[in-house]
Structures are given as C-alpha cells and as structure tokens.
mmCIF file of N, CA and C in Angstrom:
data_model
loop_
_atom_site.group_PDB
_atom_site.id
_atom_site.type_symbol
_atom_site.label_atom_id
_atom_site.label_comp_id
_atom_site.label_asym_id
_atom_site.label_seq_id
_atom_site.Cartn_x
_atom_site.Cartn_y
_atom_site.Cartn_z
ATOM 1 N N MET U 1 -9.304 -9.504 -23.223
ATOM 2 C CA MET U 1 -7.849 -8.594 -23.611
ATOM 3 C C MET U 1 -8.342 -7.340 -22.906
ATOM 4 N N TRP U 2 -7.228 -6.442 -22.358
ATOM 5 C CA TRP U 2 -7.777 -5.062 -21.974
ATOM 6 C C TRP U 2 -7.088 -3.781 -22.529
ATOM 7 N N CYS U 3 -7.059 -2.655 -22.804
ATOM 8 C CA CYS U 3 -6.061 -1.613 -23.190
ATOM 9 C C CYS U 3 -5.754 -0.825 -21.987
ATOM 10 N N LEU U 4 -4.141 -0.770 -22.281
ATOM 11 C CA LEU U 4 -3.291 0.292 -22.045
ATOM 12 C C LEU U 4 -3.979 1.918 -22.168
ATOM 13 N N GLY U 5 -4.719 2.034 -22.804
ATOM 14 C CA GLY U 5 -4.776 3.273 -23.463
ATOM 15 C C GLY U 5 -3.103 4.377 -23.829
ATOM 16 N N GLU U 6 -3.160 5.691 -22.704
ATOM 17 C CA GLU U 6 -1.574 6.277 -23.159
ATOM 18 C C GLU U 6 -0.920 6.253 -22.299
ATOM 19 N N LEU U 7 0.548 6.002 -22.783
ATOM 20 C CA LEU U 7 1.348 5.637 -21.845
ATOM 21 C C LEU U 7 1.911 7.198 -20.840
ATOM 22 N N THR U 8 1.464 7.613 -20.370
ATOM 23 C CA THR U 8 1.375 9.063 -19.521
ATOM 24 C C THR U 8 2.468 8.937 -18.453
ATOM 25 N N GLU U 9 3.047 9.898 -18.257
ATOM 26 C CA GLU U 9 3.727 9.935 -17.082
ATOM 27 C C GLU U 9 3.757 9.465 -15.314
ATOM 28 N N GLU U 10 2.383 9.782 -15.320
ATOM 29 C CA GLU U 10 1.734 9.160 -14.544
ATOM 30 C C GLU U 10 1.517 7.847 -14.431
ATOM 31 N N TYR U 11 1.048 7.092 -15.260
ATOM 32 C CA TYR U 11 1.008 5.654 -15.497
ATOM 33 C C TYR U 11 2.250 5.168 -15.330
ATOM 34 N N ARG U 12 3.447 5.794 -15.738
ATOM 35 C CA ARG U 12 4.625 5.171 -15.625
ATOM 36 C C ARG U 12 5.044 5.353 -14.271
ATOM 37 N N ARG U 13 4.783 6.296 -13.346
ATOM 38 C CA ARG U 13 4.941 6.349 -12.009
ATOM 39 C C ARG U 13 4.345 5.351 -11.464
ATOM 40 N N ARG U 14 2.962 5.425 -11.924
ATOM 41 C CA ARG U 14 2.471 4.299 -10.916
ATOM 42 C C ARG U 14 3.025 2.575 -11.187
ATOM 43 N N ILE U 15 3.100 2.706 -12.536
ATOM 44 C CA ILE U 15 3.617 0.824 -13.025
ATOM 45 C C ILE U 15 5.224 0.885 -12.178
ATOM 46 N N CYS U 16 5.991 1.913 -11.930
ATOM 47 C CA CYS U 16 7.358 1.736 -11.170
ATOM 48 C C CYS U 16 6.956 1.488 -9.990
ATOM 49 N N ASP U 17 5.684 2.129 -8.896
ATOM 50 C CA ASP U 17 5.661 2.092 -7.611
ATOM 51 C C ASP U 17 5.331 0.396 -7.429
ATOM 52 N N LEU U 18 3.998 0.322 -8.311
ATOM 53 C CA LEU U 18 3.486 -1.222 -8.326
ATOM 54 C C LEU U 18 4.715 -2.504 -8.383
ATOM 55 N N LEU U 19 5.458 -2.021 -9.284
ATOM 56 C CA LEU U 19 7.148 -2.877 -9.672
ATOM 57 C C LEU U 19 7.719 -3.267 -8.280
ATOM 58 N N TRP U 20 7.850 -1.788 -7.725
ATOM 59 C CA TRP U 20 8.996 -1.973 -6.302
ATOM 60 C C TRP U 20 8.075 -2.915 -5.679
ATOM 61 N N LEU U 21 7.180 -2.792 -5.202
ATOM 62 C CA LEU U 21 6.562 -3.381 -4.189
ATOM 63 C C LEU U 21 6.169 -4.699 -4.283
ATOM 64 N N TYR U 22 6.082 -5.210 -5.460
ATOM 65 C CA TYR U 22 6.653 -6.637 -5.642
ATOM 66 C C TYR U 22 7.928 -7.011 -5.518
ATOM 67 N N ALA U 23 8.931 -6.068 -5.754
ATOM 68 C CA ALA U 23 10.066 -6.679 -5.611
ATOM 69 C C ALA U 23 11.000 -6.388 -4.285
ATOM 70 N N ARG U 24 10.287 -6.259 -3.201
ATOM 71 C CA ARG U 24 10.507 -5.818 -1.964
ATOM 72 C C ARG U 24 10.582 -7.307 -1.207
ATOM 73 N N PRO U 25 11.309 -7.486 -0.371
ATOM 74 C CA PRO U 25 11.669 -8.628 0.206
ATOM 75 C C PRO U 25 10.411 -9.319 1.174
ATOM 76 N N TYR U 26 10.171 -10.371 1.503
ATOM 77 C CA TYR U 26 8.848 -10.690 2.119
ATOM 78 C C TYR U 26 9.240 -10.288 3.817
ATOM 79 N N ASP U 27 7.936 -9.896 4.516
ATOM 80 C CA ASP U 27 7.915 -9.270 5.445
ATOM 81 C C ASP U 27 6.425 -9.847 6.252
ATOM 82 N N PRO U 28 6.600 -10.944 7.335
ATOM 83 C CA PRO U 28 5.349 -11.450 7.931
ATOM 84 C C PRO U 28 4.664 -10.082 8.476
ATOM 85 N N ASN U 29 5.334 -9.334 8.623
ATOM 86 C CA ASN U 29 4.227 -7.951 8.999
ATOM 87 C C ASN U 29 3.597 -7.042 8.463
ATOM 88 N N GLU U 30 3.958 -6.967 6.937
ATOM 89 C CA GLU U 30 3.395 -6.132 5.679
ATOM 90 C C GLU U 30 3.148 -7.149 4.882
ATOM 91 N N PRO U 31 2.368 -8.103 4.666
ATOM 92 C CA PRO U 31 2.122 -9.127 3.569
ATOM 93 C C PRO U 31 2.053 -8.653 2.089
ATOM 94 N N VAL U 32 2.280 -8.797 1.159
ATOM 95 C CA VAL U 32 1.757 -8.205 0.188
ATOM 96 C C VAL U 32 0.970 -9.234 -0.359
ATOM 97 N N ILE U 33 -0.916 -8.901 -0.870
ATOM 98 C CA ILE U 33 -2.300 -9.456 -0.853
ATOM 99 C C ILE U 33 -2.082 -9.371 -2.576
ATOM 100 N N CYS U 34 -2.019 -10.223 -3.296
ATOM 101 C CA CYS U 34 -2.567 -9.796 -4.704
ATOM 102 C C CYS U 34 -3.871 -10.565 -5.074
ATOM 103 N N MET U 35 -4.528 -9.629 -5.964
ATOM 104 C CA MET U 35 -6.389 -10.098 -6.174
ATOM 105 C C MET U 35 -6.301 -9.952 -7.554
ATOM 106 N N ASP U 36 -6.720 -11.243 -8.015
ATOM 107 C CA ASP U 36 -6.792 -11.616 -9.546
ATOM 108 C C ASP U 36 -8.060 -10.987 -9.712
ATOM 109 N N GLU U 37 -8.347 -10.205 -11.200
ATOM 110 C CA GLU U 37 -9.454 -9.542 -11.059
ATOM 111 C C GLU U 37 -10.563 -10.676 -12.068
ATOM 112 N N LYS U 38 -10.389 -11.557 -12.595
ATOM 113 C CA LYS U 38 -11.194 -12.391 -12.737
ATOM 114 C C LYS U 38 -12.429 -12.793 -12.116
ATOM 115 N N SER U 39 -13.506 -12.816 -12.777
ATOM 116 C CA SER U 39 -14.852 -13.266 -12.214
ATOM 117 C C SER U 39 -15.166 -14.599 -12.056
ATOM 118 N N LYS U 40 -14.322 -15.393 -12.089
ATOM 119 C CA LYS U 40 -14.830 -16.926 -11.161
ATOM 120 C C LYS U 40 -14.305 -16.870 -10.421
ATOM 121 N N GLN U 41 -15.284 -17.824 -9.298
ATOM 122 C CA GLN U 41 -14.982 -18.245 -7.926
ATOM 123 C C GLN U 41 -14.584 -19.830 -7.947
#
C-alpha cells in the first residue's frame, strides 16, 4: 500500500504529463519503457 499525500497543483500537473506520455501513439524511435517498482527479480 502506498500513500499519495496531498493533491497539490504540482502533483496534478505531473500526473497529467505522465498520462499524456502513455497516451502517445507508438513511435519506434522513442519507445516508452515502464519500470515496475517491485523488489522481485
């Protein structure tokens, strides 16, 4: 479980930027790589 803390304007801006990044169409010259934060190998 994780905690968001306070929903500030900066937090909302960063979330919108991240969601925009994932919504972009696939571009083989600029692939999007997502790293999972789990500690399992």
